[in-house]
Coordinates of C-alpha atoms (C1' of nucleotides) in Angstrom, one line a residue:
Chain A
M21 CA 0.0 -0.2 0.0
N22 CA 3.0 2.4 0.6
R23 CA 4.2 4.0 -2.4
E24 CA 7.8 3.5 -1.2
D25 CA 9.7 1.5 1.1
E26 CA 9.3 5.0 3.3
R27 CA 12.9 5.9 3.7
H28 CA 12.3 7.6 7.0
L29 CA 12.2 5.5 10.4
Y30 CA 9.7 7.7 12.1
L31 CA 7.5 8.0 9.2
R32 CA 7.2 4.2 9.3
V33 CA 6.3 4.2 13.1
A34 CA 3.5 6.8 12.4
D35 CA 2.4 4.9 9.6
Q36 CA 2.4 1.4 11.6
L37 CA 0.4 3.5 14.4
R38 CA -1.8 5.0 12.0
E39 CA -2.7 1.7 10.7
R40 CA -3.7 0.7 14.2
I41 CA -5.8 3.0 14.7
R42 CA -7.6 2.8 10.9
S43 CA -7.9 -0.9 11.7
G44 CA -9.9 -0.3 15.0
E45 CA -7.4 -1.8 17.3
L46 CA -7.2 1.6 18.8
R47 CA -10.3 3.5 19.7
E48 CA -11.0 6.9 20.6
G49 CA -9.7 7.7 23.8
D50 CA -7.4 4.8 24.1
R51 CA -3.8 5.7 25.0
L52 CA -1.2 5.0 22.3
P53 CA 2.2 3.6 23.1
S54 CA 4.0 5.8 25.3
V55 CA 7.5 7.3 24.0
P56 CA 9.7 5.1 26.2
G57 CA 7.6 2.0 25.4
L58 CA 7.7 2.4 22.0
A59 CA 11.4 2.6 21.9
A60 CA 11.8 -0.1 23.9
D61 CA 9.5 -2.3 21.9
L62 CA 10.8 -1.5 18.4
G63 CA 14.5 -0.8 19.6
I64 CA 14.6 2.7 18.3
S65 CA 15.5 5.9 20.2
R66 CA 13.2 7.8 22.3
S67 CA 13.7 10.7 20.2
T68 CA 12.6 8.8 17.2
A69 CA 9.4 7.4 19.1
A70 CA 8.5 10.7 20.0
E71 CA 9.0 12.2 16.2
A72 CA 6.5 9.6 15.2
L73 CA 3.9 10.5 17.8
K74 CA 4.4 14.0 17.0
V75 CA 3.3 13.3 13.1
L76 CA 0.0 11.7 14.5
I77 CA -0.8 14.7 16.7
S78 CA 0.0 17.1 13.5
E79 CA -2.5 15.2 11.7
G80 CA -5.2 15.5 14.3
L81 CA -5.5 11.8 14.9
A82 CA -4.0 12.1 18.5
V83 CA -3.4 14.4 21.4
A84 CA -0.8 14.4 24.2
R85 CA -1.3 15.2 27.5
S86 CA 1.6 15.8 29.5
G87 CA 2.5 13.2 32.4
A88 CA -0.5 11.2 31.2
G89 CA 0.1 9.7 27.5
T90 CA -0.9 10.2 24.2
F91 CA -4.5 9.6 23.3
V92 CA -6.2 8.7 20.2
R93 CA -8.7 11.3 19.3
L94 CA -10.8 10.5 15.8
P95 CA -12.4 13.2 13.8
R96 CA -16.1 13.0 14.3
E97 CA -18.5 13.0 11.5
P98 CA -19.7 16.5 11.0
Q99 CA -22.9 17.5 11.4
R100 CA -24.0 19.3 8.0
L101 CA -25.0 23.1 8.3
I102 CA -26.9 24.0 5.1
R103 CA -25.7 27.0 3.9
A104 CA -27.6 27.4 0.6
W105 CA -29.9 25.4 -1.2
Y106 CA -31.7 26.4 -4.4
R107 CA -35.0 25.8 -2.9
A108 CA -34.1 28.1 0.0
T109 CA -36.8 29.7 1.6
P110 CA -36.2 33.5 3.3
Y111 CA -37.7 33.0 6.5
G112 CA -36.8 32.3 10.1
S113 CA -33.0 32.1 11.1
P114 CA -31.0 29.4 8.7
F115 CA -29.2 28.4 12.0
M116 CA -33.0 27.3 13.5
Q117 CA -34.1 25.8 10.3
D118 CA -31.2 23.8 10.1
M119 CA -31.3 22.5 13.9
D120 CA -35.2 21.9 13.2
R121 CA -34.4 19.9 10.3
Q122 CA -32.0 17.8 12.3
G123 CA -34.3 17.5 15.5
R124 CA -31.9 19.4 17.6
E125 CA -32.9 21.8 20.0
A126 CA -31.8 25.4 19.3
S127 CA -30.9 28.2 21.6
W128 CA -29.2 31.5 21.4
A129 CA -27.7 34.3 23.7
Y130 CA -27.1 37.7 22.4
E131 CA -25.7 41.3 23.2
S132 CA -26.3 44.5 21.2
E133 CA -24.4 47.5 21.3
S134 CA -24.4 50.7 18.7
L135 CA -20.7 51.8 17.9
T136 CA -18.5 53.0 14.8
A137 CA -17.9 50.1 12.8
P138 CA -14.3 49.5 12.2
A139 CA -12.7 49.7 8.8
E140 CA -13.0 46.2 7.4
I141 CA -16.9 46.2 8.1
R142 CA -17.1 49.9 7.0
D143 CA -16.0 48.3 3.7
R144 CA -18.5 45.5 3.7
L145 CA -21.3 47.6 4.3
S146 CA -20.3 50.4 2.1
L147 CA -20.2 52.8 4.9
G148 CA -17.7 55.2 3.6
E149 CA -15.7 57.2 6.0
P150 CA -16.8 57.6 9.7
A151 CA -18.3 60.9 10.6
G152 CA -16.4 61.7 13.9
D153 CA -17.1 59.4 16.4
E154 CA -20.6 59.4 15.5
E155 CA -22.2 55.6 16.3
D156 CA -23.1 54.5 12.7
A157 CA -23.8 50.5 13.2
V158 CA -25.7 48.0 15.7
R159 CA -23.3 45.4 16.6
T160 CA -24.7 41.9 18.0
H161 CA -22.6 39.1 19.3
Y162 CA -24.5 35.7 19.0
V163 CA -23.8 32.3 20.5
F164 CA -25.9 29.8 19.1
S165 CA -26.4 26.5 20.9
A166 CA -27.8 23.1 20.1
D167 CA -29.1 21.0 22.9
G168 CA -27.3 23.6 25.1
E169 CA -23.9 22.7 23.5
P170 CA -22.6 26.2 22.3
V171 CA -21.7 25.4 18.6
M172 CA -21.7 28.6 16.6
L173 CA -20.5 32.2 17.2
S174 CA -21.8 35.0 15.1
T175 CA -21.1 38.9 15.5
S176 CA -23.4 40.5 13.2
W177 CA -23.2 44.4 11.9
E178 CA -26.2 46.3 10.4
P179 CA -25.9 49.8 9.4
L180 CA -27.8 52.2 11.6
W181 CA -28.7 54.7 8.6
L182 CA -31.3 51.8 7.6
T183 CA -32.6 50.8 10.7
R184 CA -32.7 54.1 12.8
G185 CA -35.9 54.9 14.2
T186 CA -37.4 51.7 12.7
P187 CA -38.8 49.1 15.3
I188 CA -35.8 46.6 14.4
V189 CA -33.1 48.9 15.4
L190 CA -32.3 46.3 17.9
P191 CA -32.2 42.5 16.1
E192 CA -33.7 40.6 19.1
D193 CA -36.3 43.2 20.2
G194 CA -40.1 43.8 19.4
M195 CA -42.1 41.2 17.4
L196 CA -39.8 40.0 15.0
A197 CA -37.0 39.0 17.4
G198 CA -35.5 35.8 16.6
R199 CA -37.2 35.7 13.2
G200 CA -33.7 36.2 11.3
V201 CA -32.3 39.2 9.4
A202 CA -34.2 38.3 5.8
E203 CA -37.6 38.9 7.4
R204 CA -36.6 41.9 9.8
M205 CA -35.2 43.6 6.8
L206 CA -38.4 43.0 4.8
S207 CA -40.3 44.6 7.3
I208 CA -38.7 47.7 6.6
G209 CA -38.9 47.6 3.1
M210 CA -35.8 46.2 2.4
P211 CA -36.2 42.9 1.2
I212 CA -33.0 40.7 0.9
D213 CA -32.2 39.7 -2.7
D214 CA -28.7 38.3 -3.0
W215 CA -26.0 36.8 0.1
V216 CA -22.3 36.4 -0.4
E217 CA -20.6 34.1 1.8
E218 CA -16.6 33.8 1.9
V219 CA -15.3 30.6 3.7
G220 CA -12.1 30.2 5.4
A221 CA -10.6 28.2 8.2
R222 CA -7.8 29.1 10.8
P223 CA -6.7 27.9 14.3
G224 CA -9.5 29.5 16.8
T225 CA -8.4 32.1 19.2
T226 CA -8.3 31.4 22.8
E227 CA -11.6 33.5 23.2
E228 CA -13.2 31.8 20.4
C229 CA -12.2 28.1 22.1
E230 CA -13.3 29.3 25.3
R231 CA -16.8 30.1 24.2
L232 CA -17.3 27.0 21.8
R233 CA -15.7 24.9 25.2
H234 CA -13.2 23.7 22.6
A235 CA -9.6 22.6 22.9
P236 CA -7.7 25.7 22.5
G237 CA -6.2 26.0 18.9
A238 CA -8.5 24.0 17.5
I239 CA -9.7 24.6 13.8
V240 CA -12.6 26.8 13.1
V241 CA -14.2 27.4 10.0
T242 CA -15.3 31.2 9.3
I243 CA -17.7 32.5 7.4
Q244 CA -17.9 36.0 6.4
R245 CA -21.4 36.8 4.9
T246 CA -23.0 39.6 3.6
Y247 CA -26.7 40.3 2.6
Y248 CA -27.5 42.6 0.0
S249 CA -31.0 44.5 -0.9
G250 CA -30.6 45.1 -4.7
E251 CA -27.0 46.6 -4.6
T252 CA -27.2 47.7 -0.9
P253 CA -25.5 45.8 1.5
V254 CA -28.0 45.5 4.6
E255 CA -26.4 43.3 6.9
T256 CA -22.9 41.5 7.3
A257 CA -21.7 38.8 9.8
N258 CA -18.6 37.1 11.1
I259 CA -19.7 33.5 11.8
V260 CA -17.3 31.1 13.7
V261 CA -18.1 27.1 13.7
P262 CA -15.6 24.3 15.0
A263 CA -14.4 22.6 12.1
D264 CA -14.3 19.1 13.7
R265 CA -18.4 19.2 14.4
F266 CA -19.8 20.9 11.1
A267 CA -19.5 20.7 7.4
L268 CA -21.0 23.6 5.4
V269 CA -23.3 22.3 2.5
Y270 CA -23.8 24.8 -0.5
S271 CA -25.9 23.9 -3.5
G272 CA -27.1 25.3 -6.4
R273 CA -28.0 25.1 -10.2
M274 CA -25.5 25.6 -12.8
G275 CA -25.2 27.4 -16.1
R276 CA -28.5 29.5 -15.7
V277 CA -29.2 32.8 -14.3
S278 CA -31.2 31.9 -11.2
G279 CA -34.3 33.6 -10.2
T280 CA -35.8 36.5 -12.1
N281 CA -32.7 38.5 -12.5
K282 CA -32.9 41.9 -14.2
S283 CA -30.1 40.9 -16.3
S284 CA -32.3 38.9 -18.7
A285 CA -32.3 35.4 -18.2
E286 CA -31.5 33.2 -21.5
D287 CA -32.0 29.4 -21.5
G288 CA -28.8 27.6 -21.5
A289 CA -28.7 25.1 -24.4
Chain B
M19 CA 5.9 43.2 25.0
N20 CA 5.6 39.2 25.8
R21 CA 3.2 38.3 28.1
E22 CA 5.2 36.5 30.2
D23 CA 8.8 35.9 30.6
E24 CA 8.4 32.9 28.2
R25 CA 9.7 30.0 30.0
H26 CA 11.0 28.3 26.9
L27 CA 13.9 29.0 25.2
Y28 CA 13.0 27.8 21.7
L29 CA 10.0 30.1 22.0
R30 CA 11.9 33.0 23.2
V31 CA 14.3 32.5 19.9
A32 CA 11.0 32.0 18.0
D33 CA 9.6 35.2 19.4
Q34 CA 12.7 37.0 18.4
L35 CA 12.7 35.8 14.7
R36 CA 9.4 36.8 14.4
E37 CA 9.8 40.2 15.6
R38 CA 12.5 40.6 13.0
I39 CA 10.0 39.4 10.4
R40 CA 7.2 41.8 11.6
S41 CA 9.6 44.6 11.7
G42 CA 10.4 44.5 8.0
E43 CA 14.0 43.6 8.9
L44 CA 13.3 40.4 7.2
R45 CA 11.0 40.5 4.1
E46 CA 9.4 37.8 1.8
G47 CA 11.9 35.2 0.3
D48 CA 14.6 36.5 2.8
R49 CA 16.8 33.7 4.1
L50 CA 16.5 33.4 7.7
P51 CA 19.7 32.4 9.9
S52 CA 20.5 28.7 9.4
V53 CA 20.5 26.6 12.1
P54 CA 24.3 26.4 13.0
G55 CA 24.5 30.1 12.7
L56 CA 21.5 30.8 15.0
A57 CA 23.1 28.2 17.2
A58 CA 26.5 30.0 17.2
D59 CA 25.2 33.6 17.5
L60 CA 23.0 32.8 20.5
G61 CA 25.1 30.3 22.1
I62 CA 22.5 27.6 21.8
S63 CA 22.4 24.0 20.6
R64 CA 21.6 23.5 17.0
S65 CA 18.5 21.3 18.2
T66 CA 17.0 24.3 20.0
A67 CA 17.7 26.7 17.1
A68 CA 15.9 24.0 14.7
E69 CA 12.9 23.8 17.1
A70 CA 12.9 27.5 17.0
L71 CA 12.5 27.5 13.2
K72 CA 9.9 24.7 13.5
V73 CA 7.8 27.1 15.2
L74 CA 7.7 29.7 12.5
I75 CA 7.3 27.1 9.9
S76 CA 4.4 25.7 11.5
E77 CA 2.8 29.2 12.0
G78 CA 3.3 29.6 8.3
L79 CA 5.7 32.3 8.4
A80 CA 8.8 30.3 6.9
V81 CA 9.4 27.5 4.9
A82 CA 12.4 25.4 4.8
R83 CA 13.9 24.0 1.6
S84 CA 16.5 21.3 2.6
G85 CA 20.1 22.1 1.4
A86 CA 19.4 25.7 0.9
G87 CA 18.1 27.1 4.2
T88 CA 14.7 28.5 5.8
F89 CA 12.9 31.5 4.1
V90 CA 10.5 33.9 4.9
R91 CA 7.0 33.3 3.6
L92 CA 4.7 36.2 4.7
P93 CA 0.8 35.2 4.8
R94 CA -0.9 37.0 2.0
E95 CA -4.4 38.4 1.7
P96 CA -6.5 35.0 1.1
Q97 CA -6.9 34.6 -2.8
R98 CA -10.9 34.4 -3.4
L99 CA -11.7 30.9 -5.1
I100 CA -15.4 31.8 -6.6
R101 CA -17.4 28.5 -6.1
A102 CA -20.6 29.7 -6.9
W103 CA -21.9 32.7 -8.6
Y104 CA -25.7 33.3 -9.6
R105 CA -24.1 34.1 -13.0
A106 CA -22.0 31.4 -13.3
T107 CA -21.3 29.8 -16.9
P108 CA -21.0 26.2 -17.1
Y109 CA -18.0 26.0 -19.7
G110 CA -14.4 25.5 -19.0
S111 CA -12.8 24.2 -15.6
P112 CA -13.8 26.6 -12.5
F113 CA -10.0 26.6 -11.4
M114 CA -9.2 28.0 -14.8
Q115 CA -11.5 30.7 -14.7
D116 CA -10.6 31.8 -11.5
M117 CA -6.9 32.2 -12.0
D118 CA -7.7 33.9 -15.4
R119 CA -10.0 36.5 -13.3
Q120 CA -7.2 37.0 -11.1
G121 CA -4.4 37.3 -13.9
R122 CA -2.3 33.9 -12.7
E123 CA -1.1 31.5 -14.7
A124 CA -2.9 28.2 -14.1
S125 CA -1.5 24.6 -15.2
W126 CA -2.3 21.3 -13.9
A127 CA -0.9 17.6 -13.9
Y128 CA -3.3 14.4 -13.7
E129 CA -3.2 11.0 -13.5
S130 CA -6.2 8.7 -14.5
E131 CA -6.9 5.1 -13.3
S132 CA -10.0 2.8 -13.6
L133 CA -10.9 0.9 -10.4
T134 CA -13.5 -0.2 -7.9
A135 CA -14.9 2.7 -6.2
P136 CA -14.7 2.5 -2.5
A137 CA -17.8 2.9 -0.3
E138 CA -17.9 6.3 0.3
I139 CA -17.5 7.3 -3.3
R140 CA -20.1 4.6 -4.3
D141 CA -22.5 6.4 -2.3
R142 CA -22.0 9.7 -3.4
L143 CA -22.3 8.4 -7.2
S144 CA -25.0 6.2 -6.2
L145 CA -23.0 3.0 -7.6
G146 CA -24.7 0.2 -5.4
E147 CA -22.8 -2.8 -4.4
P148 CA -19.8 -3.4 -6.3
A149 CA -20.1 -6.3 -8.7
G150 CA -17.2 -8.6 -7.7
D151 CA -14.1 -6.8 -8.3
E152 CA -15.1 -5.0 -11.5
E153 CA -13.8 -1.7 -12.3
D154 CA -16.6 0.5 -12.1
A155 CA -15.0 4.2 -11.9
V156 CA -12.2 6.3 -13.2
R157 CA -10.3 8.1 -10.8
T158 CA -8.3 11.2 -11.6
H159 CA -5.7 12.9 -9.3
Y160 CA -5.1 16.3 -10.0
V161 CA -2.7 18.8 -9.0
F162 CA -3.5 22.3 -9.7
S163 CA -0.9 25.2 -9.7
A164 CA -0.9 28.8 -9.9
D165 CA 2.4 30.5 -11.3
G166 CA 4.1 27.3 -10.7
E167 CA 3.2 26.9 -7.1
P168 CA 0.9 24.0 -6.4
V169 CA -2.4 25.2 -4.8
M170 CA -5.1 22.9 -4.8
L171 CA -5.5 18.9 -5.1
S172 CA -8.3 17.2 -6.5
T173 CA -9.4 13.6 -6.7
S174 CA -12.2 13.3 -9.3
W175 CA -14.4 10.1 -9.5
E176 CA -16.7 9.4 -12.6
P177 CA -19.0 6.2 -12.9
L178 CA -17.7 4.1 -15.7
W179 CA -21.3 2.9 -16.7
L180 CA -21.9 6.7 -17.8
T181 CA -18.6 7.1 -19.9
R182 CA -17.5 3.6 -21.1
G183 CA -17.1 3.5 -24.8
T184 CA -17.5 7.5 -25.1
P185 CA -14.9 9.7 -26.3
I186 CA -14.7 11.1 -22.6
V187 CA -13.9 8.1 -20.8
L188 CA -10.4 9.4 -19.6
P189 CA -11.2 12.9 -18.4
E190 CA -8.0 14.5 -20.0
D191 CA -7.9 12.8 -23.1
G192 CA -9.3 13.8 -26.5
M193 CA -10.6 17.0 -28.0
L194 CA -12.4 18.0 -24.7
A195 CA -9.0 17.4 -22.5
G196 CA -8.9 20.5 -19.8
R197 CA -12.2 21.8 -20.6
G198 CA -14.0 20.7 -17.3
V199 CA -16.4 18.1 -16.4
A200 CA -19.3 20.1 -17.2
E201 CA -18.7 20.5 -20.9
R202 CA -17.6 16.9 -21.2
M203 CA -20.6 15.5 -19.5
L204 CA -22.8 17.8 -22.0
S205 CA -21.0 16.2 -25.1
I206 CA -22.3 12.6 -24.1
G207 CA -25.8 14.0 -23.3
M208 CA -25.7 14.4 -19.7
P209 CA -25.8 18.1 -19.0
I210 CA -24.9 19.1 -15.5
D211 CA -27.9 21.1 -13.9
D212 CA -27.1 21.1 -10.1
W213 CA -24.0 20.8 -7.9
V214 CA -23.3 20.3 -4.2
E215 CA -20.6 21.2 -2.2
E216 CA -19.9 20.2 1.4
V217 CA -16.9 22.3 2.8
G218 CA -14.9 21.5 5.9
A219 CA -11.6 22.0 7.2
R220 CA -8.7 20.0 8.8
P221 CA -5.0 19.5 9.7
G222 CA -3.7 18.1 6.1
T223 CA -2.1 14.7 6.2
T224 CA 1.5 14.4 5.6
E225 CA 1.0 13.1 2.0
E226 CA -1.3 16.5 1.3
C227 CA 1.0 19.0 2.8
E228 CA 3.7 17.4 0.9
R229 CA 2.0 17.7 -2.4
L230 CA 1.0 21.3 -1.4
R231 CA 4.8 22.0 -0.2
H232 CA 3.0 23.2 2.9
A233 CA 4.2 22.9 6.6
P234 CA 3.2 19.3 7.8
G235 CA -0.3 19.4 9.7
A236 CA -0.9 22.8 8.3
I237 CA -5.1 23.4 8.1
V238 CA -6.5 22.7 4.7
V239 CA -9.9 23.4 3.6
T240 CA -11.7 20.1 1.9
I241 CA -14.9 20.5 -0.5
Q242 CA -16.5 17.3 -1.6
R243 CA -18.3 18.2 -4.6
T244 CA -20.9 16.4 -6.6
Y245 CA -22.4 17.0 -10.0
Y246 CA -25.9 15.8 -10.9
S247 CA -27.4 15.5 -14.5
G248 CA -31.2 15.4 -13.4
E249 CA -31.0 13.3 -10.5
T250 CA -28.0 11.3 -11.6
P251 CA -24.7 11.8 -10.1
V252 CA -22.2 12.0 -12.9
E253 CA -19.1 13.1 -11.0
T254 CA -17.7 13.8 -7.4
A255 CA -14.5 15.1 -6.3
N256 CA -12.7 15.6 -3.3
I257 CA -10.7 18.9 -3.2
V258 CA -8.2 20.2 -0.9
V259 CA -6.8 23.7 -0.6
P260 CA -4.4 25.1 1.9
A261 CA -6.4 27.5 4.4
D262 CA -3.7 30.1 4.9
R263 CA -3.8 30.9 1.0
F264 CA -7.5 30.6 -0.3
A265 CA -11.3 31.7 0.8
L266 CA -14.1 30.2 -1.0
V267 CA -16.6 32.4 -2.1
Y268 CA -20.2 31.4 -2.5
S269 CA -23.1 33.5 -3.6
G270 CA -26.6 33.2 -4.4
R271 CA -30.2 34.7 -4.6
M272 CA -32.4 34.4 -1.8
G273 CA -36.1 33.5 -1.3
R274 CA -36.8 32.3 -4.8
V275 CA -36.8 29.2 -6.6
S276 CA -33.8 29.7 -8.8
G277 CA -33.5 28.6 -12.7
T278 CA -36.6 26.8 -13.9
N279 CA -36.9 24.0 -11.9
K280 CA -39.3 21.1 -12.5
S281 CA -40.5 21.1 -8.9
S282 CA -42.8 23.9 -9.7
A283 CA -41.9 27.3 -8.4
E284 CA -44.2 28.7 -5.8
D285 CA -44.0 32.1 -5.4
G286 CA -42.8 33.4 -1.8
A287 CA -45.1 36.2 -0.4
Chain C
dT23 C1' 31.7 18.9 -15.0
dC24 C1' 33.0 18.0 -10.6
dG25 C1' 33.8 18.4 -5.8
dA26 C1' 33.8 21.0 -1.6
dA27 C1' 31.1 23.5 1.8
dT28 C1' 26.6 24.8 3.4
dT29 C1' 22.1 23.6 5.2
dT30 C1' 18.4 20.9 6.4
dG31 C1' 16.6 16.5 8.1
dT32 C1' 16.9 12.5 10.2
dG33 C1' 18.5 9.5 14.1
dC34 C1' 21.1 8.6 18.0
dG35 C1' 22.5 9.3 22.9
dT36 C1' 21.6 12.0 27.8
dA37 C1' 19.7 15.1 31.1
dT38 C1' 16.2 17.7 33.6
dG39 C1' 11.9 19.7 34.4
dT40 C1' 7.1 19.3 35.3
dA41 C1' 2.4 17.2 35.1
dT42 C1' -0.3 13.0 35.9
dC43 C1' -2.0 9.1 38.2
Chain D
dG2 C1' 5.7 9.8 47.7
dG3 C1' 6.8 7.2 43.7
dA4 C1' 6.5 5.8 39.0
dT5 C1' 5.3 7.2 34.6
dA6 C1' 4.9 10.3 30.7
dC7 C1' 5.5 14.2 28.1
dA8 C1' 8.1 18.5 26.9
dT9 C1' 12.6 20.8 26.6
dA10 C1' 17.2 21.2 26.0
dC11 C1' 21.8 19.6 25.2
dG12 C1' 25.4 16.9 22.5
dC13 C1' 26.8 14.0 18.2
dA14 C1' 26.8 11.9 13.5
dC15 C1' 25.6 11.1 8.9
dA16 C1' 22.3 11.4 4.9
dA17 C1' 20.6 14.3 1.0
dA18 C1' 19.9 18.4 -1.3
dT19 C1' 21.5 22.8 -2.6
dT20 C1' 25.0 26.1 -4.1
dC21 C1' 28.9 27.8 -5.7
dG22 C1' 33.5 28.3 -7.3

DNA sequence: TCGAATTTGTGCGTATGTATC
DNA sequence: GGATACATACGCACAAATTCG
């Protein structure tokens, strides 16, 4: 199965351990052979044994606990978060819909504040230069939970010029609280037409991992989402989900202009 | 500036080097001090000096080239890979289009083979149980490069029952070589209508990181893409991109059934 | 073209600190 | 407290890749 004889000793040892995990001999949470143990069993040096374990750790297949040992940590089958479906409905919050679909109980906590948006957000919301230190956006921090366990962080920004004086200035206030951005914006005559999401991944910050009750430095998937009403950006959010628990699902149709777009829909061959 | 006295020597050395990069003293492509050099200058052991460099490498701030040295590699603003746009055209390979749009020179290498698809792929292609050890799929490994640098891996699977006996059995053979799946499938009367992508992130495997010339264990974004012609899956691929270089962009319209879908379009209030 | 010098990578050995059980 | 385990730090030797005269 190996493409070559695998020149390096520590890689061969790593392969061997990986195989014992793959085969099911070593299971989630089991202790891997210790560094001195491996060294003695295989007649190799401790440094080399340690090197082999580091390979598995860097691949995310194991975690080391100082003083205790090195333990198998299998990647979980991730839950699917449906981010786009070509039959998507615009009502209710996407997160709620998803959890409903999977029969999990969704809940969330939030905290809103008006302030002057930072440069990156100004850009995404086309806010232009700040007028002195005037507050021009509402920021809301969300922590979403499924079955009581925190699973998603979101920081949402809405321009104040849009919502000032309307009943929906505060996202989680009034009749439409918890109904999602789309419905709220519709209520003030700004129906959301388009969305753009930019997806990336990075190690989570200490704060993010704490809030998600996650191991420090664990990988998170980040989404920068912006909603548009016509050409006007009406909301943007930075969303963070733990990568080992969630996969994002996008879906669409190819080769045709979708929906009734002003830029005339021709029929693809 | 350091939050603590930083107990460990190799971390202090790493901090020092990182600072020299941050300050601009060391620039993109510059050679960092060599292991023996560092050891001599700072009066530390070679192993510790090497350890310090490994920290920078794992942070993606440097790359080592065996025999040559260790070089600064500054994080770039991530390139945007456009995965979905509601004005998308079905012709040409998506990767090529993207690189064109960004004025980068795209190239790729590939390797095709027919074999019996593994369980996970059978599932995605609706292949059912394997008939003995009969080959029933064509697998193609791709390495895509931009400006000579490998940036994306893809393993594509196509069911043999579809393409056997047609001019497009081998993806990179014949007239339509390099034109992308959509065009090839169209040529045998299977136009691609729908796509589904499942996006996740994890540490790269040793092999993936090698192929991408990336630090071992660096974070990769994974995409599982499946193309459908009607209800029939005609291709599926596992795509891997380094997370520190790319962000995926998805975009769409909200609240309407897109395109002319057979499953009857009702008009949302 | 060849070889010498340099550099990273691997592998070995040892010792010490510190966390966990 | 004692045994065990990982993490750091030191030392050395050699292989393989690269660079340059």
